[in-house]
Structure formats: C-alpha cells, structure tokens
Short mmCIF file of C-alpha atoms in Angstrom, two decimals:
data_model
loop_
_atom_site.label_atom_id
_atom_site.label_comp_id
_atom_site.label_asym_id
_atom_site.label_seq_id
_atom_site.Cartn_x
_atom_site.Cartn_y
_atom_site.Cartn_z
CA MET A 1 0.00 0.00 0.00
CA ALA A 2 1.37 3.36 -0.99
CA VAL A 3 2.03 5.91 1.70
CA THR A 4 -0.16 8.98 1.58
CA HIS A 5 0.52 12.36 3.09
CA SER A 6 -1.62 15.03 4.63
CA THR A 7 -2.02 18.31 2.78
CA ALA A 8 -0.03 20.02 5.52
CA ALA A 9 2.82 17.57 5.04
CA ARG A 10 2.81 18.01 1.25
CA ASN A 11 2.80 21.79 1.56
CA ALA A 12 5.67 21.63 4.02
CA ALA A 13 7.71 19.41 1.73
CA THR A 14 7.11 21.58 -1.34
CA ASP A 15 7.89 24.82 0.50
CA ALA A 16 11.04 23.32 1.97
CA VAL A 17 12.35 22.49 -1.50
CA THR A 18 11.46 25.79 -3.16
CA ALA A 19 12.97 27.70 -0.23
CA LEU A 20 16.35 26.20 -1.12
CA ILE A 21 16.34 28.22 -4.35
CA GLY A 22 16.62 31.45 -2.38
CA ALA A 23 16.30 35.03 -3.53
CA SER A 24 18.25 35.16 -6.80
CA GLY A 25 17.82 31.77 -8.39
CA ASN A 26 17.73 30.83 -12.04
CA LEU A 27 16.00 28.40 -14.31
CA LYS A 28 18.60 27.07 -16.75
CA LEU A 29 17.84 25.06 -19.84
CA ARG A 30 20.65 22.63 -20.54
CA LEU A 31 21.92 19.90 -22.78
CA ALA A 32 21.56 16.35 -21.49
CA GLY A 33 23.08 15.67 -18.09
CA ASN A 34 22.10 14.75 -14.60
CA ILE A 35 21.83 16.51 -11.26
CA GLY A 36 25.41 15.65 -10.41
CA VAL A 37 26.84 16.63 -13.78
CA PRO A 38 24.35 18.96 -15.49
CA GLY A 39 24.65 19.55 -19.22
CA ALA A 40 25.89 22.77 -20.81
CA VAL A 41 23.75 25.84 -20.20
CA VAL A 42 21.83 26.99 -23.26
CA ALA A 43 19.53 29.61 -21.73
CA THR A 44 19.29 31.28 -18.33
CA LEU A 45 16.03 32.68 -16.98
CA PRO A 46 16.16 34.60 -13.69
CA LEU A 47 13.55 33.64 -11.13
CA SER A 48 11.69 36.13 -8.97
CA GLU A 49 13.04 37.09 -5.59
CA ASP A 50 10.45 34.72 -4.23
CA ALA A 51 10.91 32.00 -6.79
CA PHE A 52 7.67 30.21 -5.91
CA GLY A 53 4.56 31.15 -4.06
CA ASP A 54 3.46 29.30 -0.95
CA SER A 55 2.43 25.75 -1.62
CA SER A 56 -1.28 25.11 -1.88
CA ASN A 57 -2.64 21.58 -1.81
CA GLY A 58 0.95 20.39 -2.18
CA THR A 59 1.79 22.43 -5.26
CA ALA A 60 3.72 25.69 -5.53
CA THR A 61 3.43 27.95 -8.58
CA ALA A 62 6.45 29.86 -9.81
CA ASN A 63 6.30 33.63 -9.62
CA ALA A 64 7.23 35.63 -12.71
CA ILE A 65 10.22 34.20 -14.56
CA SER A 66 12.19 36.66 -16.67
CA SER A 67 12.74 35.65 -20.28
CA ASP A 68 16.20 35.13 -21.72
CA THR A 69 16.03 37.37 -24.78
CA ASN A 70 19.56 36.57 -25.91
CA ALA A 71 20.08 32.90 -25.25
CA THR A 72 23.57 31.44 -25.27
CA GLY A 73 22.32 28.80 -27.66
CA ASN A 74 23.77 25.50 -28.79
CA ALA A 75 23.63 23.39 -31.93
CA SER A 76 22.37 20.46 -29.85
CA PRO A 77 18.85 20.31 -28.40
CA VAL A 78 18.12 20.99 -24.76
CA ALA A 79 17.14 17.94 -22.75
CA ASN A 80 17.16 19.06 -19.13
CA ALA A 81 16.49 22.04 -16.93
CA THR A 82 17.71 22.99 -13.50
CA LEU A 83 16.32 25.27 -10.83
CA GLU A 84 19.30 26.70 -9.05
CA ALA A 85 20.20 28.95 -6.16
CA SER A 86 22.15 32.12 -6.95
CA GLY A 87 25.48 30.40 -6.40
CA GLY A 88 24.66 27.75 -8.93
CA THR A 89 23.66 25.01 -6.49
CA VAL A 90 21.19 22.80 -8.29
CA VAL A 91 18.00 22.26 -6.31
CA ILE A 92 15.80 20.60 -8.93
CA HIS A 93 16.85 18.78 -12.09
CA CYS A 94 14.21 17.72 -14.57
CA ALA A 95 13.61 16.73 -18.17
CA VAL A 96 12.68 19.05 -21.05
CA GLY A 97 10.92 17.85 -24.15
CA ALA A 98 8.51 18.84 -26.85
CA SER A 99 5.62 17.10 -25.11
CA GLY A 100 4.96 14.68 -22.29
CA SER A 101 8.00 15.80 -20.36
CA ASP A 102 8.50 17.58 -17.05
CA ILE A 103 8.90 20.85 -18.92
CA ASN A 104 7.50 21.08 -22.41
CA MET A 105 8.75 23.68 -24.87
CA THR A 106 7.36 25.02 -28.10
CA GLY A 107 9.47 26.56 -30.82
CA GLY A 108 11.80 23.60 -31.04
CA LEU A 109 14.26 22.13 -28.59
CA THR A 110 17.29 23.53 -30.38
CA ILE A 111 17.90 27.05 -29.13
CA ALA A 112 20.09 29.25 -31.29
CA ALA A 113 22.25 32.03 -29.95
CA GLY A 114 20.14 35.14 -29.62
CA ASP A 115 16.85 33.27 -29.39
CA THR A 116 14.28 34.21 -26.79
CA VAL A 117 13.23 31.67 -24.18
CA GLU A 118 10.24 32.38 -21.99
CA VAL A 119 8.24 30.40 -19.46
CA SER A 120 4.48 30.61 -19.45
CA SER A 121 3.88 28.53 -16.32
CA LEU A 122 5.76 26.36 -13.90
CA THR A 123 4.63 24.45 -10.85
CA TYR A 124 6.38 22.17 -8.41
CA THR A 125 4.92 19.38 -6.28
CA ALA A 126 7.18 17.59 -3.84
CA LEU A 127 4.85 14.80 -2.75
CA THR A 128 1.81 13.31 -4.33
CA ALA A 129 -1.29 13.00 -2.26
CA MET B 1 12.68 29.97 -39.42
CA ALA B 2 15.20 29.09 -42.08
CA ILE B 3 16.92 31.84 -44.07
CA THR B 4 15.54 31.96 -47.60
CA GLU B 5 16.43 34.19 -50.54
CA LEU B 6 13.49 35.67 -52.39
CA THR B 7 15.03 35.06 -55.79
CA ALA B 8 12.30 37.02 -57.56
CA GLN B 9 13.69 40.11 -55.86
CA ARG B 10 17.15 39.78 -57.42
CA ASN B 11 18.17 42.88 -59.39
CA THR B 12 21.38 44.26 -60.82
CA VAL B 13 23.11 47.51 -61.72
CA GLY B 14 25.44 47.83 -64.71
CA ALA B 15 25.86 51.50 -65.27
CA GLY B 16 27.97 53.75 -67.41
CA GLN B 17 29.62 56.89 -66.15
CA LEU B 18 27.25 58.11 -63.40
CA THR B 19 27.32 59.69 -59.94
CA THR B 20 24.58 57.37 -58.69
CA VAL B 21 24.16 53.64 -58.20
CA THR B 22 20.47 52.70 -58.30
CA PHE B 23 18.89 49.33 -57.52
CA ASN B 24 15.26 48.61 -58.30
CA TYR B 25 13.54 45.71 -56.55
CA PRO B 26 10.92 44.07 -58.74
CA ASN B 27 8.39 44.04 -55.87
CA THR B 28 7.87 45.94 -52.65
CA PRO B 29 10.14 44.27 -50.08
CA THR B 30 8.46 42.47 -47.20
CA PRO B 31 8.77 44.25 -43.86
CA GLY B 32 11.33 42.54 -41.63
CA ASN B 33 13.22 40.96 -44.50
CA LEU B 34 16.89 41.63 -45.12
CA LEU B 35 17.82 43.74 -48.12
CA VAL B 36 21.42 43.53 -49.30
CA ALA B 37 23.14 45.47 -52.07
CA GLY B 38 26.73 44.76 -53.07
CA PHE B 39 28.41 46.88 -55.69
CA ALA B 40 31.82 48.08 -56.84
CA TRP B 41 32.93 51.15 -58.74
CA ARG B 42 35.94 52.24 -60.67
CA GLY B 43 38.20 55.20 -59.96
CA ASP B 44 39.08 57.31 -56.99
CA VAL B 45 35.64 58.27 -55.65
CA THR B 46 33.77 57.63 -52.42
CA ILE B 47 30.17 57.05 -51.32
CA THR B 48 28.62 60.36 -50.32
CA GLY B 49 24.95 59.45 -50.20
CA VAL B 50 23.25 56.35 -48.73
CA PRO B 51 19.52 55.59 -49.07
CA SER B 52 17.46 55.95 -45.93
CA GLY B 53 17.90 53.17 -43.42
CA TRP B 54 20.70 51.38 -45.24
CA ASN B 55 23.86 50.47 -43.31
CA LEU B 56 27.39 49.73 -44.44
CA ALA B 57 28.29 46.13 -43.70
CA ALA B 58 31.70 45.85 -45.38
CA SER B 59 33.91 47.80 -47.76
CA THR B 60 37.23 47.30 -49.47
CA GLY B 61 39.29 48.68 -52.33
CA ASN B 62 42.57 50.06 -53.48
CA GLY B 63 41.36 53.64 -53.80
CA THR B 64 42.42 54.50 -57.30
CA ASN B 65 41.37 51.52 -59.39
CA ILE B 66 38.37 49.71 -57.93
CA ASP B 67 36.42 49.82 -54.66
CA GLY B 68 33.44 47.90 -53.37
CA ALA B 69 30.93 47.81 -50.54
CA ILE B 70 28.09 45.72 -49.10
CA TYR B 71 25.11 47.57 -47.63
CA TYR B 72 22.11 46.13 -45.82
CA LYS B 73 18.76 47.12 -44.39
CA ILE B 74 15.85 45.46 -42.60
CA ALA B 75 12.89 46.36 -44.76
CA GLY B 76 10.36 48.60 -43.08
CA SER B 77 6.67 48.97 -43.71
CA SER B 78 6.05 50.57 -47.09
CA GLU B 79 9.65 49.95 -48.08
CA PRO B 80 10.43 51.64 -51.42
CA THR B 81 11.49 49.44 -54.29
CA THR B 82 14.31 51.80 -55.25
CA ALA B 83 17.57 52.28 -53.34
CA GLN B 84 20.08 54.80 -54.65
CA TRP B 85 23.65 55.59 -53.56
CA THR B 86 25.57 58.71 -54.56
CA LEU B 87 29.24 58.75 -55.58
CA SER B 88 31.56 61.70 -55.02
CA GLY B 89 32.30 61.71 -58.74
CA SER B 90 31.05 60.22 -61.96
CA GLN B 91 32.27 56.61 -62.35
CA LYS B 92 31.27 53.24 -63.76
CA ALA B 93 29.72 50.83 -61.25
CA SER B 94 28.15 47.39 -61.19
CA GLY B 95 26.41 45.42 -58.48
CA VAL B 96 23.67 43.04 -57.38
CA ALA B 97 20.90 43.29 -54.76
CA SER B 98 18.46 40.78 -53.35
CA GLU B 99 16.15 40.05 -50.39
CA TRP B 100 16.21 37.33 -47.71
CA SER B 101 13.66 36.23 -45.12
CA GLY B 102 14.30 34.55 -41.77
CA ILE B 103 16.85 37.13 -40.66
CA HIS B 104 17.48 38.45 -37.14
CA ALA B 105 16.18 41.95 -36.34
CA THR B 106 19.76 43.10 -35.61
CA PRO B 107 21.31 41.02 -38.34
CA LEU B 108 24.94 41.95 -38.96
CA ASP B 109 27.48 39.69 -37.31
CA LYS B 110 30.90 39.63 -39.04
CA SER B 111 32.51 41.34 -42.04
CA ASN B 112 35.80 41.63 -43.84
CA GLY B 113 37.28 42.66 -47.19
CA LEU B 114 40.39 42.20 -49.32
CA ASN B 115 41.72 43.48 -52.63
CA GLY B 116 44.42 42.36 -54.99
CA VAL B 117 46.32 43.11 -58.17
CA ALA B 118 46.88 40.90 -61.19
CA GLY B 119 45.18 37.89 -59.71
CA THR B 120 42.70 35.29 -60.88
CA VAL B 121 41.60 34.11 -57.44
CA LEU B 122 39.56 36.48 -55.31
CA ASN B 123 38.80 35.92 -51.62
CA THR B 124 37.08 37.95 -48.95
CA GLY B 125 39.37 37.33 -45.99
CA ALA B 126 38.35 35.43 -42.88
CA THR B 127 35.37 36.60 -40.91
CA GLY B 128 36.38 35.22 -37.55
CA THR B 129 34.14 32.72 -35.79
CA LEU B 130 30.49 33.34 -36.53
CA SER B 131 28.35 34.03 -33.48
CA GLN B 132 25.68 31.46 -34.20
CA ALA B 133 24.75 28.59 -36.44
CA ASN B 134 22.89 29.04 -39.72
CA GLU B 135 24.20 32.49 -40.56
CA LEU B 136 23.80 33.96 -44.02
CA VAL B 137 27.19 34.69 -45.60
CA ILE B 138 27.06 37.22 -48.44
CA ASN B 139 30.11 37.79 -50.61
CA LEU B 140 30.80 40.54 -53.14
CA PHE B 141 33.42 39.78 -55.78
CA SER B 142 34.32 42.42 -58.33
CA SER B 143 37.09 42.64 -60.90
CA ARG B 144 38.38 45.28 -63.23
CA ASP B 145 37.39 44.74 -66.89
CA THR B 146 34.69 42.45 -68.31
CA VAL B 147 35.78 39.09 -66.99
CA ASN B 148 34.10 35.73 -66.63
CA PHE B 149 33.75 34.15 -63.19
CA SER B 150 34.63 30.51 -63.71
CA ALA B 151 34.21 29.07 -60.21
CA PHE B 152 32.90 29.85 -56.74
CA GLY B 153 34.21 28.06 -53.69
CA ASN B 154 32.13 26.21 -51.12
CA SER B 155 29.08 25.87 -53.38
CA GLN B 156 28.09 29.50 -53.02
CA ILE B 157 24.78 30.47 -54.59
CA VAL B 158 25.13 33.31 -57.09
CA SER B 159 22.40 35.91 -56.80
CA GLY B 160 23.54 37.77 -59.88
CA THR B 161 26.34 39.05 -62.10
CA ALA B 162 26.57 42.57 -63.50
CA GLN B 163 29.00 44.57 -65.62
CA SER B 164 29.37 48.31 -65.94
CA THR B 165 29.07 49.76 -69.39
CA GLY B 166 30.58 52.35 -71.70
CA GLY B 167 34.13 53.11 -72.79
CA THR B 168 36.70 50.38 -73.19
CA THR B 169 36.28 47.07 -71.43
CA ALA B 170 39.32 47.88 -69.35
CA SER B 171 37.45 50.86 -67.90
CA ARG B 172 34.56 48.68 -66.68
CA ASN B 173 34.15 46.18 -63.89
CA THR B 174 32.33 42.90 -63.35
CA SER B 175 30.58 42.21 -60.04
CA VAL B 176 29.01 39.10 -58.49
CA LEU B 177 26.95 38.73 -55.32
CA ALA B 178 27.04 35.19 -53.91
CA SER B 179 25.67 33.75 -50.68
CA LEU B 180 25.61 30.66 -48.53
CA VAL B 181 23.90 29.70 -45.27
CA VAL B 182 26.52 28.18 -42.98
CA SER B 183 25.35 25.72 -40.35
CA ALA B 184 28.56 25.66 -38.31
CA THR B 185 29.79 28.39 -36.00
CA THR B 186 33.12 28.72 -37.75
CA SER B 187 35.18 31.35 -39.54
CA VAL B 188 34.54 31.60 -43.28
CA ASP B 189 36.72 32.92 -46.13
CA TYR B 190 35.17 32.17 -49.47
CA GLY B 191 36.67 32.74 -52.90
CA ALA B 192 35.91 33.01 -56.59
CA GLN B 193 37.96 32.56 -59.73
CA ILE B 194 38.11 34.71 -62.88
CA ASP B 195 39.43 33.83 -66.30
CA SER B 196 42.10 36.57 -66.55
CA ALA B 197 44.38 38.21 -64.05
CA GLN B 198 42.93 41.53 -62.91
CA THR B 199 42.83 44.03 -60.08
CA TRP B 200 40.00 42.92 -57.80
CA VAL B 201 38.06 43.54 -54.61
CA ALA B 202 36.11 41.11 -52.44
CA ALA B 203 34.05 41.68 -49.31
CA VAL B 204 31.98 39.53 -46.97
CA ALA B 205 29.20 40.22 -44.49
CA THR B 206 27.42 37.63 -42.36
CA PHE B 207 23.89 37.95 -41.05
CA LYS B 208 22.25 36.11 -38.17
CA GLN B 209 19.20 33.91 -38.43
CA ALA B 210 15.98 35.26 -36.94
CA ALA B 211 15.66 34.69 -33.25
CA VAL B 212 13.08 32.08 -32.31
CA THR B 213 10.95 32.38 -29.21
CA HIS B 214 10.75 29.17 -27.22
CA THR B 215 7.99 28.96 -24.66
CA ALA B 216 8.36 26.49 -21.85
CA SER B 217 5.86 25.32 -19.30
CA GLY B 218 5.88 22.47 -16.89
CA SER B 219 4.54 20.78 -13.81
CA LEU B 220 7.37 19.28 -11.84
CA SER B 221 6.28 16.46 -9.63
CA GLY B 222 8.63 15.08 -7.05
CA GLN B 223 8.29 11.81 -5.20
CA GLY B 224 5.45 9.37 -5.32
CA SER B 225 6.43 7.91 -8.68
CA ASN B 226 4.83 4.76 -9.97
CA LEU B 227 6.15 2.06 -12.23
CA SER B 228 3.48 -0.40 -13.20
CA SER B 229 2.87 -2.94 -15.89
CA SER B 230 0.73 -5.91 -16.74
CA ALA B 231 1.28 -8.78 -19.12
CA VAL B 232 -0.74 -11.66 -20.53
CA LEU B 233 0.77 -14.79 -22.16
CA ASN B 234 4.27 -13.40 -22.24
CA VAL B 235 7.33 -15.52 -21.89
CA THR B 236 9.00 -13.05 -19.60
CA HIS B 237 7.61 -10.10 -17.76
CA GLU B 238 9.77 -7.85 -15.70
CA VAL B 239 9.13 -4.68 -13.80
CA SER B 240 12.19 -3.26 -12.16
CA SER B 241 13.53 0.03 -10.97
CA ALA B 242 15.27 1.81 -8.18
CA LEU B 243 12.85 4.29 -6.64
CA SER B 244 14.27 6.54 -3.99
CA GLY B 245 11.31 8.72 -3.10
CA GLN B 246 8.74 8.16 -0.46
CA GLY B 247 5.46 6.56 -1.34
CA SER B 248 6.87 4.89 -4.46
CA ASP B 249 5.36 1.73 -5.88
CA ILE B 250 6.45 -1.01 -8.21
CA ASN B 251 3.43 -3.02 -9.20
CA GLY B 252 3.09 -5.81 -11.67
CA SER B 253 0.39 -8.26 -12.53
CA ALA B 254 0.72 -11.12 -14.97
CA ARG B 255 -1.31 -13.99 -16.26
CA ARG B 256 -0.08 -17.17 -18.05
CA PHE B 257 3.54 -16.35 -18.60
CA ARG B 258 6.74 -18.02 -17.79
CA HIS B 259 8.50 -15.64 -15.48
CA PHE B 260 7.39 -12.67 -13.55
CA ASP B 261 9.77 -10.54 -11.61
CA ALA B 262 9.16 -7.38 -9.74
CA PHE B 263 12.22 -6.18 -8.01
CA GLY B 264 13.97 -3.02 -7.03
CA ASN B 265 15.60 -1.12 -4.31
CA LEU B 266 13.23 1.11 -2.43
CA VAL B 267 15.08 3.34 -0.09
CA ALA B 268 12.50 5.56 1.49
CA SER B 269 9.76 4.79 3.94
CA GLY B 270 6.43 3.36 3.01
CA SER B 271 7.51 1.88 -0.32
CA ASN B 272 5.86 -1.18 -1.75
CA ILE B 273 6.76 -3.88 -4.18
CA SER B 274 3.89 -6.14 -5.04
CA GLY B 275 3.30 -8.74 -7.65
CA GLU B 276 0.33 -10.83 -8.54
CA ALA B 277 0.54 -13.82 -10.86
CA ILE B 278 -1.74 -16.55 -12.08
CA ARG B 279 -0.66 -19.77 -13.92
CA TYR B 280 2.99 -19.10 -14.44
CA ARG B 281 6.07 -21.06 -13.91
CA SER B 282 7.97 -18.95 -11.46
CA HIS B 283 7.27 -15.79 -9.63
CA ASP B 284 9.77 -13.71 -7.77
CA SER B 285 9.40 -10.59 -5.76
CA ASN B 286 12.78 -9.51 -4.56
CA ALA B 287 13.72 -6.29 -2.94
CA GLU B 288 15.77 -4.52 -0.42
CA LEU B 289 13.45 -2.30 1.58
CA ILE B 290 15.16 0.03 3.94
CA GLY B 291 12.38 2.38 5.06
CA GLN B 292 9.84 1.97 7.75
CA GLY B 293 6.55 0.34 7.04
CA SER B 294 7.70 -1.19 3.77
CA GLU B 295 5.95 -4.20 2.34
CA LEU B 296 7.05 -6.89 -0.04
CA THR B 297 4.13 -9.02 -1.08
CA GLY B 298 3.52 -11.68 -3.67
CA SER B 299 0.49 -13.79 -4.38
CA ALA B 300 0.34 -16.64 -6.87
CA ILE B 301 -2.07 -19.27 -8.04
CA ARG B 302 -1.07 -22.54 -9.89
CA TYR B 303 2.60 -21.96 -10.27
CA ARG B 304 5.63 -24.02 -9.83
CA SER B 305 7.69 -21.97 -7.45
CA HIS B 306 7.12 -18.79 -5.63
CA HIS B 307 9.65 -16.67 -3.89
CA ALA B 308 9.40 -13.54 -1.86
CA ASP B 309 12.84 -12.62 -0.63
CA GLY B 310 14.12 -9.44 0.85
CA GLU B 311 16.02 -7.65 3.45
CA LEU B 312 13.75 -5.33 5.39
CA VAL B 313 15.55 -2.96 7.63
CA GLY B 314 12.90 -0.58 8.95
CA GLN B 315 10.37 -0.95 11.66
CA GLY B 316 7.09 -2.56 10.91
CA ALA B 317 8.31 -4.17 7.70
CA GLN B 318 6.35 -7.07 6.28
CA LEU B 319 7.34 -9.78 3.86
CA SER B 320 4.55 -12.06 2.84
CA GLY B 321 3.78 -14.68 0.25
CA ASP B 322 0.45 -16.26 -0.50
CA ALA B 323 0.28 -19.30 -2.79
CA ASP B 324 -2.47 -21.63 -3.93
CA ARG B 325 -2.17 -25.06 -5.72
CA SER B 326 1.49 -25.01 -6.48
CA ASP B 327 3.07 -28.18 -7.85
CA SER B 328 4.04 -30.69 -5.25
CA ILE B 329 7.64 -30.69 -6.35
CA ALA B 330 7.93 -27.00 -5.91
CA VAL B 331 8.86 -24.89 -2.99
CA HIS B 332 7.29 -21.75 -1.74
CA THR B 333 9.65 -19.52 0.10
CA ALA B 334 9.09 -16.48 2.20
CA ALA B 335 12.47 -15.55 3.53
CA GLY B 336 13.98 -12.39 4.83
CA ASP B 337 16.11 -10.70 7.36
CA LEU B 338 13.97 -8.31 9.37
CA LEU B 339 16.03 -5.94 11.43
CA GLY B 340 13.44 -3.57 12.86
CA GLN B 341 10.82 -3.81 15.49
CA GLY B 342 7.47 -5.40 14.84
CA SER B 343 8.54 -7.09 11.61
CA LEU B 344 6.57 -9.97 10.18
CA ILE B 345 7.20 -12.85 7.82
CA THR B 346 4.08 -14.68 6.69
CA GLY B 347 3.41 -17.44 4.18
CA ARG B 348 0.37 -19.49 3.26
CA THR B 349 0.20 -22.32 0.74
CA ARG B 350 -2.06 -25.09 -0.48
CA ASN B 351 -0.83 -28.46 -1.90
CA GLY B 352 2.79 -27.51 -1.62
CA GLU B 353 5.69 -27.07 0.63
CA ILE B 354 6.28 -23.80 2.32
CA VAL B 355 9.48 -22.63 3.83
CA ALA B 356 9.38 -19.56 5.96
CA SER B 357 12.70 -18.58 7.39
CA GLY B 358 14.55 -15.55 8.52
CA ILE B 359 16.67 -13.87 11.06
CA ILE B 360 14.94 -11.27 13.14
CA ASN B 361 17.47 -9.03 14.74
CA ALA B 362 15.91 -6.58 17.14
CA THR B 363 15.85 -5.89 20.83
CA TYR B 364 12.09 -6.34 21.08
CA GLN B 365 10.30 -9.63 21.09
CA THR B 366 7.31 -8.71 19.03
CA HIS B 367 8.18 -10.39 15.74
CA SER B 368 6.13 -13.13 14.26
CA ILE B 369 6.47 -15.78 11.64
CA ASN B 370 3.16 -17.23 10.58
CA ALA B 371 2.56 -20.03 8.16
CA SER B 372 -0.53 -21.98 7.27
CA LEU B 373 -0.80 -24.78 4.77
CA ASP B 374 -2.91 -27.71 3.80
CA ARG B 375 -1.75 -31.35 3.27
CA GLN B 376 1.93 -30.68 3.25
CA GLU B 377 4.65 -29.83 5.62
CA ILE B 378 6.11 -26.70 7.08
CA SER B 379 9.64 -26.00 8.12
CA ALA B 380 10.62 -22.89 9.96
CA THR B 381 13.85 -22.09 11.67
CA TYR B 382 14.52 -19.13 13.89
CA GLU B 383 16.59 -18.12 16.75
CA THR B 384 14.33 -17.03 19.58
CA HIS B 385 11.07 -15.63 18.32
CA THR B 386 7.51 -16.80 18.12
CA ILE B 387 6.59 -19.37 15.49
CA GLN B 388 2.94 -20.03 14.79
CA THR B 389 1.70 -22.74 12.50
CA THR B 390 -1.72 -23.95 11.48
CA LEU B 391 -2.03 -27.33 9.78
#
C-alpha cells in the first residue's frame, strides 16, 4: 500500500524544496546531463526574488520568470532544466521535451544564440497526495 | 525559421559613367526581410549618399582603381522598391541586390574585405568565428574589366552578375553577389575565380538567423512515482527500478507467462513492491526495503515456485507470500532478514511445501512468523522468536 501524506505535510515538503532556491535563483535550460553533472547551459532565466509562491494543496506555482532574450544557444537540443540557487547550487533537475515531459517547450528544442526563451507557467509538487 | 532568398527580388546595376548607383527591386520588399546590395565602382571616388535606413556592412578597395561595398537594411513597412547611392564623382559601377527572409532583427554579425592586383583568385578574408549557427554569408566579388567568373568556392549560390558599361572594357568592372547559409559556428573565407588576371576587390558580411521564441511550461512532480505494468501470455515479464522517493510503488500483474519478476531497491519509507501472478512457472518478488513500514508481497495461483525474498531494515516491515495449488515438487519460500521492530514474515500455501525462514534481529520480542498450509509440511527455523503454524 502506498504511503499517503496530509495536505499540511505536502505543503511543508514543497515549500522546503522551493525555499532552497533562495532570492536570486535561475531556471537554466541545458543539454543532457544529470543533477550531479548537469549539461551545458543553453539559456538562463532569472527567477523572482520569491521564486515560488506558498504551496497550496501540495503544489507551488512559480512567480514571474524573466525571459532570456539573448540565449547562449547551442547546436544540440536541450534535454534538461535545472532550478538553481544564486550560487549555482542545483535544487531541482528535470527533463525538457517537446511534449509529455517535465517541462514542455514550443518553438523547437534547439535554441540558437540570440533566441528568446520564456516560461508561461511552472509548478512544483514535492509529494503526491 | 530558415533563411531563404526571395530570388524574384534579385536585381542588378550595370551603369555607365554616373554619380549614382540605383537598384530597383521588382516588388515591394516584405517588412522585416533583409535587403542587401553589393556593388563596386571604378576610380578614386567615395560614397557620399546612402539611401534611408541602409547600413554599411563591409567595404574594401585600393582607392584609385576599384572599390566595393556591401550595404544592408531590414525592410520597413512601405519599403520603397528603389535604393540609390551617390558617388563623389562620376564613375562606372556594377552590383547586385536581393532580399532574404528569416533574418534576425539586428542582423549583422561579421565582415571583412580584401583586394588584390593581377590575380585570378579572389577571396574575402576570414570573418572570424560566426556568433551562431545558420548564418547567411554574403560575398561581393568584383574585378576590373569584363571578366568571366569561372568558379565559386564552397558551393556559393550566385544571386547575380553585372557589368558596368561604356568606354573600353578595361574601364569597366564585373561584379558578383554570392551567398551561402553556414550551419557551423566557424570562420569563413570564401573565394571566386576569374578567367584573366585583374585588379579585384572582395568583401563579406554575415547575417544572423531570426531569433526564435521558445515557450516552456511544466509541472514538476517530485516523489510518489509509480512504475506499473501488466502482461498476458508473455514468456518473460519484468518490472524493475530503483525508486528513492517516499510513497513509491512497483506493481506488476501477470497472467499465463513463464517468469514474472518485480524487483527493485526502495530506499524511502512506506515503499511497496507487489506482484500478482496466475498460472505461471515462477514468480519472484525480490527487494531490499530500507524504510519503515515497507511491504514486499507476492500472491500466486497454480505456479511451480514462488519466492518472496528481501532484506527489510525498517520498523514494521512485512514480507509475505500467498500461494495456492502449487506443484508438489515446488517450494514456496518467504524468507527475509527483518532488522526492525514489529517485523513480520508470513506465508500461506495449499498443496505444496512452504518454507518460511529468517533472522529477526531486534531488541524487542514482538516479531512473528506465521505459516498456514494444507496437506503438506512446514519448516521454519529461527533463533528465539515466536513461530505459529496452522495445519
């Protein structure tokens, strides 16, 4: 039988994770890698001072994320994204794809230098109900 | 969006002795597209007038014999079809202009230019490493006299060739505008060949591909992952993974297949590995469960052997196997090392042999091993804890 968690517990877990991002974090789109050895950075999008709002029903919604209007770019497609603290400490590592992924992106997965990358919505849930 | 030349917009200038160089686009340019004009002129004159909005991208020349330049502009709304440059004196000029789509709003990246005397091979000089992939490289080659261009390096696409007119051929020039979209971020230095040695100029300008807007959105979900599968009449069915988060599950159900395995390493509390099988040859549920309250369960009907093995470290762990009508030659095993308090090993079988064994290593005496079976035998070996059997 799977373990279930109270709403209070799920909110606490989600808030604890998003708090690790701190005041000047970034969302970085990257080439393929893992949380220990992330791939090369292709685009960097600054997060708000409060990166995420307070968790509600276990899910936190990202506050405004600034677009990268002059992406570093790479000839290879992005495959991962990281949510990092200001010093570059990776807090969350996830997949990026065209569909069915953790983060889905339109406009193609290959980001050229000078491209614009924006985020329309982003949520984080630490524990399922 | 890929860079594309609107070939219908190609136009040329081949003028006699004039103080102006005038290009006429066949159609009104599309707003946002890149307009490029490359031309060269004879004699010791300079450009004194540039059409509105046009920018110098590259220029080269030897001053007294032949000079050349590449100009560009991002077409605006209601862009005129005519673009006219003014020379400081009356001279012969020739050039080519065209239009490209898919270009960046601030397009110019790199440029260079060279000139030479008494040569048959013209080259622009190296641009330096281009800033991004898929840049448009535009080259202007121009030679004194009315020459023939016999070759262009790197499979350049020629947008047009033009010759100035009037006087002797030696007083004229021949100009070519050629382009290529380069996929690599490298330095380029393209050339062209003419059929007689002449004084020449060559220039290059590179333009960036239009920026694309990528819009991302996502819902990131942490722990509580599930890996599940079901199979019918398969030879082998396997569900396996290493799930580290809390509340994770590996579930598998199978019917009429040869092997069924559900195994993994579940590190966090409350994880479960369960398998259910009917009419198969062997069924294994193996795992190392470290967290509290973990369960490793397997149930099987009409199978030859059934195993539920694991090492359960946390408190309250349970390892159980439930079997019905297994073959008499087969063994049903529920075995594990339970290290925490309140752990439990249970097994129940019909028409078979059940072996329930394990080492329970804890300071409390609350562990249990329970087994029930019909018409067979039970063997259970332990050190000090309670053994309950029902026959």
